[in-house]
Amino acid sequence: MHTFAYDALPGRVVFGPGAARRNLTDEIDAFGARRILLVAAGSATGPARELCAPFADRVMAAFTEVRPHVPAETAERARAAAVGADLVLCVGGGSTTGTAKAVALTTGLPIVAVPTTYAGSEVTPVWGLTRGTRKTTGTDPRVLPRTVVYDPELTLTLPAALSAASGLNAVAHCVEAFWAPRRNPVSSAVAEDGIRHLAAGLPGVAADPADAEARTALLLGAYLAGSAFAGAGSGLHHKICHVLGGAFDLPHAQTHAIVLPHVLAFNAADAPEAAARIAVALGRTDPAAGLHDLGRHLGVPSGLRELGLAEGDLATVLGDILAVAPADNPRTVTADNLAGLLHAAWEGAAPSRGTDA
């Protein structure tokens, strides 16, 4: 018999090919929104404006200065743009959603999210802000989007390389859910199913980025991954990636994709049930080696050094990561074994279960 606590988060999800085109206006209307701040950037800006065409007269401003890891200065400019708004509509990836969350954190404005990557943050109450080289994260119900519209058609133009990294980032949410501080049977079940969908969709998208069935599997997996992460919380993997991302402005999804197999190898021997369930969902005997191999097959960089991180940089963040490492991580985290894990992720060698990496 399990003893656990699980917070079922409120929120509406609309999922399906063409859902954004068919349903977004009705979802906006449900809030009675008259003054909308649109947050979108990069390749999502054009599709976002097209989606807003039926209610363009209610879009009071568009904020497009989205930056990875949401620098505090970016958050302040987005909040200034939101003055007078009664709803925030964000269309794009995790950084776009994060910018909308920064607005909601201080204003309480409701968010309607239309994700175009596999970040999963659209279904979590987690926010993140970077000041200088330090990224801070927190949890607040105000930043949880009230409605999320998932439309696989909006992901068809996402480049294969970014799709692979973003999909593996979603796998990281699932894996982490098995040993994060608020782990529970519900989140673990959701995470396991999320891994199955992601593992099924990733090779298909790599082979044919226009594969609608594979895109749908990936987006459903991403939704499940975000939901699992929201319920279980942030563990060692995310603590490592948040510190690295904030300190060195590394690309979010690629950093997660690279670090994940090494954290899994680090914890696997001390979390055998979790490792076994992850292995089954992935269809691999050794889940850490399997994830590393999948990343190589998908063209994800093998090590952090390929992202421009110098080997000497690792020592500068070791203490910061050690300070936030969860006390109940399956394997006790020490300065020595954490340094080994970081070096393995930097070097990019294939991990093997049960090693001291």
Short mmCIF file of C-alpha atoms in Angstrom, two decimals:
data_model
loop_
_atom_site.label_atom_id
_atom_site.label_comp_id
_atom_site.label_asym_id
_atom_site.label_seq_id
_atom_site.Cartn_x
_atom_site.Cartn_y
_atom_site.Cartn_z
CA MET A 1 0.00 0.00 0.00
CA HIS A 2 1.41 3.39 -1.02
CA THR A 3 1.13 6.48 1.13
CA PHE A 4 1.38 9.60 -0.96
CA ALA A 5 0.03 13.06 -1.69
CA TYR A 6 -0.94 14.12 -5.19
CA ASP A 7 -2.16 17.56 -6.27
CA ALA A 8 -4.42 17.29 -9.30
CA LEU A 9 -3.83 20.60 -11.06
CA PRO A 10 -6.73 22.55 -12.58
CA GLY A 11 -6.71 23.36 -16.25
CA ARG A 12 -8.39 22.64 -19.54
CA VAL A 13 -6.67 20.79 -22.39
CA VAL A 14 -7.88 20.78 -25.99
CA PHE A 15 -5.91 18.33 -28.15
CA GLY A 16 -6.02 17.37 -31.81
CA PRO A 17 -4.84 18.17 -35.35
CA GLY A 18 -6.27 21.54 -36.34
CA ALA A 19 -7.41 22.29 -32.77
CA ALA A 20 -5.78 25.73 -32.68
CA ARG A 21 -7.43 26.81 -35.91
CA ARG A 22 -10.84 25.43 -34.96
CA ASN A 23 -11.02 26.01 -31.22
CA LEU A 24 -8.80 28.89 -30.15
CA THR A 25 -11.38 31.64 -30.64
CA ASP A 26 -13.92 29.79 -28.52
CA GLU A 27 -11.34 29.17 -25.82
CA ILE A 28 -10.45 32.88 -25.75
CA ASP A 29 -14.13 33.81 -25.69
CA ALA A 30 -14.67 31.61 -22.63
CA PHE A 31 -12.60 34.11 -20.62
CA GLY A 32 -14.48 37.11 -21.96
CA ALA A 33 -11.09 38.58 -22.87
CA ARG A 34 -11.20 42.00 -24.54
CA ARG A 35 -7.55 43.09 -24.26
CA ILE A 36 -5.08 40.32 -25.07
CA LEU A 37 -1.29 40.36 -24.82
CA LEU A 38 0.14 37.99 -27.43
CA VAL A 39 3.54 36.48 -26.58
CA ALA A 40 5.27 34.85 -29.54
CA ALA A 41 8.72 34.89 -31.09
CA GLY A 42 10.80 33.53 -33.94
CA SER A 43 9.14 31.12 -36.32
CA ALA A 44 5.97 31.03 -34.21
CA THR A 45 5.22 34.73 -34.72
CA GLY A 46 3.64 34.32 -38.17
CA PRO A 47 1.39 31.36 -37.22
CA ALA A 48 0.45 33.13 -33.99
CA ARG A 49 -0.79 36.19 -35.84
CA GLU A 50 -2.75 33.98 -38.25
CA LEU A 51 -4.40 32.20 -35.32
CA CYS A 52 -5.31 35.58 -33.84
CA ALA A 53 -6.93 36.84 -37.05
CA PRO A 54 -10.52 36.07 -35.92
CA PHE A 55 -10.03 38.20 -32.79
CA ALA A 56 -7.26 40.53 -33.99
CA ASP A 57 -9.17 43.59 -32.78
CA ARG A 58 -8.76 42.31 -29.22
CA VAL A 59 -4.98 41.81 -29.40
CA MET A 60 -3.77 45.02 -27.76
CA ALA A 61 -0.05 44.22 -28.08
CA ALA A 62 2.41 41.56 -29.18
CA PHE A 63 5.55 40.83 -27.16
CA THR A 64 8.23 39.18 -29.30
CA GLU A 65 11.43 39.78 -27.29
CA VAL A 66 11.50 36.23 -25.92
CA ARG A 67 14.82 34.98 -24.56
CA PRO A 68 15.85 31.52 -23.28
CA HIS A 69 15.82 31.12 -19.48
CA VAL A 70 13.69 34.30 -19.18
CA PRO A 71 16.17 37.00 -18.12
CA ALA A 72 14.71 39.31 -15.47
CA GLU A 73 15.00 42.26 -17.86
CA THR A 74 12.89 40.42 -20.44
CA ALA A 75 10.29 39.64 -17.80
CA GLU A 76 10.05 43.31 -16.83
CA ARG A 77 9.55 44.41 -20.43
CA ALA A 78 6.85 41.76 -20.93
CA ARG A 79 5.07 42.92 -17.77
CA ALA A 80 5.16 46.49 -19.01
CA ALA A 81 3.61 45.37 -22.29
CA ALA A 82 0.82 43.65 -20.33
CA VAL A 83 -0.43 46.79 -18.60
CA GLY A 84 -4.16 47.00 -19.33
CA ALA A 85 -4.43 43.41 -20.59
CA ASP A 86 -6.97 40.93 -19.26
CA LEU A 87 -5.43 37.74 -20.74
CA VAL A 88 -2.06 36.49 -22.00
CA LEU A 89 -1.99 34.27 -25.08
CA CYS A 90 1.34 32.55 -25.71
CA VAL A 91 2.16 30.66 -28.89
CA GLY A 92 5.54 28.98 -29.08
CA GLY A 93 8.03 26.91 -27.11
CA GLY A 94 9.13 26.73 -23.52
CA SER A 95 10.81 30.15 -23.45
CA THR A 96 7.63 31.76 -24.77
CA THR A 97 5.53 29.99 -22.16
CA GLY A 98 8.06 30.99 -19.53
CA THR A 99 7.76 34.64 -20.53
CA ALA A 100 3.98 34.47 -20.23
CA LYS A 101 4.40 32.88 -16.80
CA ALA A 102 6.66 35.75 -15.73
CA VAL A 103 3.80 38.11 -16.56
CA ALA A 104 1.22 36.01 -14.71
CA LEU A 105 3.47 35.69 -11.66
CA THR A 106 3.15 39.38 -10.82
CA THR A 107 -0.15 40.29 -12.49
CA GLY A 108 -2.30 37.21 -11.94
CA LEU A 109 -3.49 37.39 -15.55
CA PRO A 110 -4.84 34.11 -16.97
CA ILE A 111 -2.76 32.36 -19.65
CA VAL A 112 -4.00 30.50 -22.69
CA ALA A 113 -1.08 28.51 -24.11
CA VAL A 114 -0.60 27.09 -27.59
CA PRO A 115 2.68 25.11 -27.51
CA THR A 116 4.65 24.53 -30.70
CA THR A 117 7.43 22.39 -29.16
CA TYR A 118 7.54 19.54 -26.66
CA ALA A 119 8.62 21.58 -23.63
CA GLY A 120 5.71 20.57 -21.37
CA SER A 121 5.92 23.73 -19.24
CA GLU A 122 2.45 24.74 -20.38
CA VAL A 123 0.91 22.28 -17.90
CA THR A 124 3.12 23.06 -14.90
CA PRO A 125 2.91 25.76 -12.20
CA VAL A 126 6.71 26.16 -12.36
CA TRP A 127 8.30 29.49 -13.30
CA GLY A 128 11.92 30.39 -13.92
CA LEU A 129 13.82 33.69 -14.07
CA THR A 130 17.50 34.39 -14.65
CA ARG A 131 19.33 37.26 -13.00
CA GLY A 132 22.90 37.58 -14.20
CA THR A 133 24.22 34.02 -14.28
CA ARG A 134 21.85 32.54 -11.71
CA LYS A 135 18.54 30.94 -12.69
CA THR A 136 15.87 30.80 -10.00
CA THR A 137 12.79 28.60 -10.22
CA GLY A 138 9.66 28.43 -8.14
CA THR A 139 6.11 27.15 -8.05
CA ASP A 140 3.03 29.34 -8.02
CA PRO A 141 -0.54 28.43 -9.10
CA ARG A 142 -0.89 31.83 -10.78
CA VAL A 143 1.49 30.84 -13.58
CA LEU A 144 -0.32 27.61 -14.53
CA PRO A 145 -2.03 28.22 -17.89
CA ARG A 146 -5.79 27.97 -17.55
CA THR A 147 -6.24 26.45 -21.02
CA VAL A 148 -3.78 24.64 -23.29
CA VAL A 149 -4.54 24.02 -26.96
CA TYR A 150 -2.36 21.24 -28.38
CA ASP A 151 -2.29 21.14 -32.18
CA PRO A 152 0.19 18.71 -33.78
CA GLU A 153 -0.12 20.61 -37.07
CA LEU A 154 1.71 23.55 -35.48
CA THR A 155 4.75 21.34 -34.83
CA LEU A 156 5.17 20.13 -38.43
CA THR A 157 7.63 22.90 -39.28
CA LEU A 158 9.75 22.40 -36.15
CA PRO A 159 13.18 21.36 -37.47
CA ALA A 160 14.04 17.71 -36.94
CA ALA A 161 17.11 18.51 -34.79
CA LEU A 162 15.14 20.77 -32.46
CA SER A 163 12.27 18.27 -32.40
CA ALA A 164 14.69 15.57 -31.24
CA ALA A 165 16.19 17.71 -28.47
CA SER A 166 12.79 18.98 -27.36
CA GLY A 167 11.37 15.44 -27.36
CA LEU A 168 14.26 14.15 -25.25
CA ASN A 169 13.73 17.08 -22.89
CA ALA A 170 10.19 15.76 -22.47
CA VAL A 171 11.59 12.28 -21.76
CA ALA A 172 13.65 13.93 -19.00
CA HIS A 173 10.45 15.17 -17.35
CA CYS A 174 9.13 11.61 -17.35
CA VAL A 175 12.31 9.99 -16.04
CA GLU A 176 12.66 12.57 -13.29
CA ALA A 177 9.08 11.97 -12.14
CA PHE A 178 10.10 8.53 -10.83
CA TRP A 179 12.40 9.97 -8.14
CA ALA A 180 11.61 13.68 -7.78
CA PRO A 181 10.70 14.91 -4.27
CA ARG A 182 6.91 14.61 -4.75
CA ARG A 183 7.02 11.28 -6.61
CA ASN A 184 3.78 9.33 -6.42
CA PRO A 185 2.09 6.41 -8.21
CA VAL A 186 -0.10 8.69 -10.33
CA SER A 187 2.76 10.73 -11.76
CA SER A 188 4.83 7.59 -12.29
CA ALA A 189 2.04 5.97 -14.32
CA VAL A 190 1.62 9.11 -16.41
CA ALA A 191 5.39 9.33 -16.91
CA GLU A 192 5.65 5.73 -18.04
CA ASP A 193 2.97 6.24 -20.67
CA GLY A 194 4.61 9.50 -21.69
CA ILE A 195 7.91 7.73 -22.35
CA ARG A 196 6.13 5.18 -24.54
CA HIS A 197 4.59 7.88 -26.72
CA LEU A 198 7.81 9.87 -26.94
CA ALA A 199 9.93 6.82 -27.76
CA ALA A 200 7.44 5.87 -30.48
CA GLY A 201 7.26 9.36 -32.00
CA LEU A 202 10.90 10.48 -31.95
CA PRO A 203 12.31 8.07 -34.59
CA GLY A 204 9.35 8.75 -36.87
CA VAL A 205 9.84 12.52 -36.77
CA ALA A 206 13.59 12.08 -37.34
CA ALA A 207 12.89 9.98 -40.42
CA ASP A 208 10.14 12.27 -41.73
CA PRO A 209 9.48 15.61 -39.99
CA ALA A 210 6.13 15.80 -41.79
CA ASP A 211 4.92 12.49 -40.29
CA ALA A 212 1.64 13.65 -38.73
CA GLU A 213 1.14 10.46 -36.72
CA ALA A 214 4.61 10.70 -35.19
CA ARG A 215 4.08 14.40 -34.44
CA THR A 216 0.82 13.59 -32.68
CA ALA A 217 2.49 10.88 -30.58
CA LEU A 218 5.27 13.28 -29.60
CA LEU A 219 2.90 16.06 -28.61
CA LEU A 220 0.73 13.71 -26.56
CA GLY A 221 3.89 12.39 -24.90
CA ALA A 222 4.98 15.94 -24.15
CA TYR A 223 1.65 16.70 -22.50
CA LEU A 224 1.93 13.57 -20.35
CA ALA A 225 5.55 14.42 -19.53
CA GLY A 226 4.68 17.92 -18.37
CA SER A 227 1.81 16.57 -16.30
CA ALA A 228 4.08 14.01 -14.63
CA PHE A 229 6.69 16.66 -13.87
CA ALA A 230 4.04 18.99 -12.46
CA GLY A 231 2.91 16.31 -10.02
CA ALA A 232 6.32 14.98 -8.98
CA GLY A 233 8.43 18.12 -8.93
CA SER A 234 12.01 18.90 -9.86
CA GLY A 235 14.80 16.45 -9.07
CA LEU A 236 18.55 16.21 -9.56
CA HIS A 237 18.46 16.28 -13.36
CA HIS A 238 16.53 19.54 -13.54
CA LYS A 239 18.62 21.14 -10.80
CA ILE A 240 21.77 20.39 -12.82
CA CYS A 241 20.31 21.70 -16.08
CA HIS A 242 18.86 24.86 -14.54
CA VAL A 243 22.19 25.80 -12.97
CA LEU A 244 24.09 25.08 -16.19
CA GLY A 245 21.57 26.93 -18.34
CA GLY A 246 21.50 29.99 -16.13
CA ALA A 247 25.26 30.17 -15.68
CA PHE A 248 26.32 29.60 -19.29
CA ASP A 249 23.18 30.37 -21.34
CA LEU A 250 23.19 26.86 -22.80
CA PRO A 251 20.33 25.81 -25.10
CA HIS A 252 17.65 24.40 -22.83
CA ALA A 253 16.45 21.33 -24.70
CA GLN A 254 19.89 20.18 -25.86
CA THR A 255 21.29 20.50 -22.35
CA HIS A 256 18.53 18.31 -20.95
CA ALA A 257 18.94 15.76 -23.74
CA ILE A 258 22.68 15.46 -23.10
CA VAL A 259 22.57 15.30 -19.29
CA LEU A 260 19.62 12.91 -18.95
CA PRO A 261 21.32 9.55 -19.70
CA HIS A 262 24.07 10.35 -17.20
CA VAL A 263 21.67 11.20 -14.37
CA LEU A 264 19.73 8.04 -15.16
CA ALA A 265 22.92 5.98 -15.01
CA PHE A 266 23.85 7.74 -11.76
CA ASN A 267 20.55 6.81 -10.06
CA ALA A 268 19.60 3.52 -11.71
CA ALA A 269 21.26 1.10 -9.26
CA ASP A 270 19.60 2.85 -6.32
CA ALA A 271 16.18 3.05 -7.99
CA PRO A 272 15.87 -0.40 -9.62
CA GLU A 273 12.06 -0.41 -9.90
CA ALA A 274 12.04 2.97 -11.59
CA ALA A 275 14.88 1.97 -13.91
CA ALA A 276 13.03 -1.21 -14.86
CA ARG A 277 9.83 0.67 -15.71
CA ILE A 278 11.76 3.24 -17.75
CA ALA A 279 13.52 0.42 -19.61
CA VAL A 280 10.24 -1.28 -20.48
CA ALA A 281 8.70 1.99 -21.69
CA LEU A 282 11.76 2.70 -23.84
CA GLY A 283 11.98 -0.88 -25.09
CA ARG A 284 15.63 -1.12 -24.00
CA THR A 285 17.36 -3.38 -21.50
CA ASP A 286 19.71 -0.63 -20.27
CA PRO A 287 17.67 2.61 -20.22
CA ALA A 288 20.63 4.97 -19.77
CA ALA A 289 22.60 3.50 -22.66
CA GLY A 290 19.37 3.33 -24.65
CA LEU A 291 18.70 7.04 -24.20
CA HIS A 292 22.28 7.89 -25.11
CA ASP A 293 22.02 5.77 -28.26
CA LEU A 294 18.67 7.33 -29.14
CA GLY A 295 20.18 10.79 -28.81
CA ARG A 296 23.03 9.87 -31.14
CA HIS A 297 20.58 8.36 -33.64
CA LEU A 298 18.57 11.59 -33.55
CA GLY A 299 21.63 13.77 -34.04
CA VAL A 300 21.66 15.37 -30.59
CA PRO A 301 25.16 16.53 -29.48
CA SER A 302 26.79 13.83 -27.40
CA GLY A 303 28.40 16.05 -24.77
CA LEU A 304 28.13 19.48 -23.18
CA ARG A 305 31.47 20.42 -24.70
CA GLU A 306 29.75 20.42 -28.10
CA LEU A 307 27.53 23.24 -26.78
CA GLY A 308 30.63 25.34 -26.12
CA LEU A 309 31.03 24.55 -22.41
CA ALA A 310 34.66 24.46 -21.30
CA GLU A 311 35.80 21.63 -19.03
CA GLY A 312 36.97 24.16 -16.46
CA ASP A 313 33.47 25.64 -16.28
CA LEU A 314 32.20 22.54 -14.49
CA ALA A 315 34.09 23.32 -11.29
CA THR A 316 32.60 26.80 -11.11
CA VAL A 317 29.03 25.49 -10.77
CA LEU A 318 29.68 22.34 -8.74
CA GLY A 319 28.91 24.04 -5.44
CA ASP A 320 25.75 25.67 -6.77
CA ILE A 321 24.39 22.33 -7.98
CA LEU A 322 25.39 20.55 -4.77
CA ALA A 323 23.51 23.17 -2.77
CA VAL A 324 20.21 22.44 -4.54
CA ALA A 325 20.57 18.67 -5.04
CA PRO A 326 17.51 16.97 -3.46
CA ALA A 327 18.28 15.29 -0.16
CA ASP A 328 16.10 12.31 -1.09
CA ASN A 329 17.68 11.62 -4.47
CA PRO A 330 17.93 7.81 -4.80
CA ARG A 331 21.71 8.03 -4.63
CA THR A 332 23.35 10.37 -2.15
CA VAL A 333 24.95 13.25 -4.04
CA THR A 334 28.49 14.19 -3.03
CA ALA A 335 30.97 16.63 -4.50
CA ASP A 336 33.04 13.76 -5.90
CA ASN A 337 30.29 11.74 -7.57
CA LEU A 338 28.56 14.89 -8.85
CA ALA A 339 31.83 16.01 -10.42
CA GLY A 340 32.07 12.61 -12.11
CA LEU A 341 28.52 12.89 -13.43
CA LEU A 342 29.14 16.37 -14.82
CA HIS A 343 32.39 15.34 -16.48
CA ALA A 344 30.72 12.34 -18.10
CA ALA A 345 27.98 14.60 -19.48
CA TRP A 346 30.60 17.09 -20.68
CA GLU A 347 32.70 14.42 -22.36
CA GLY A 348 29.70 12.68 -23.93
CA ALA A 349 30.84 9.09 -23.53
CA ALA A 350 28.10 6.46 -23.41
CA PRO A 351 26.95 5.86 -19.81
CA SER A 352 26.36 2.41 -18.43
CA ARG A 353 24.02 1.49 -15.63
CA GLY A 354 25.57 1.17 -12.22
CA THR A 355 28.73 3.12 -12.95
CA ASP A 356 30.12 5.88 -10.77
CA ALA A 357 29.51 8.47 -13.49
#
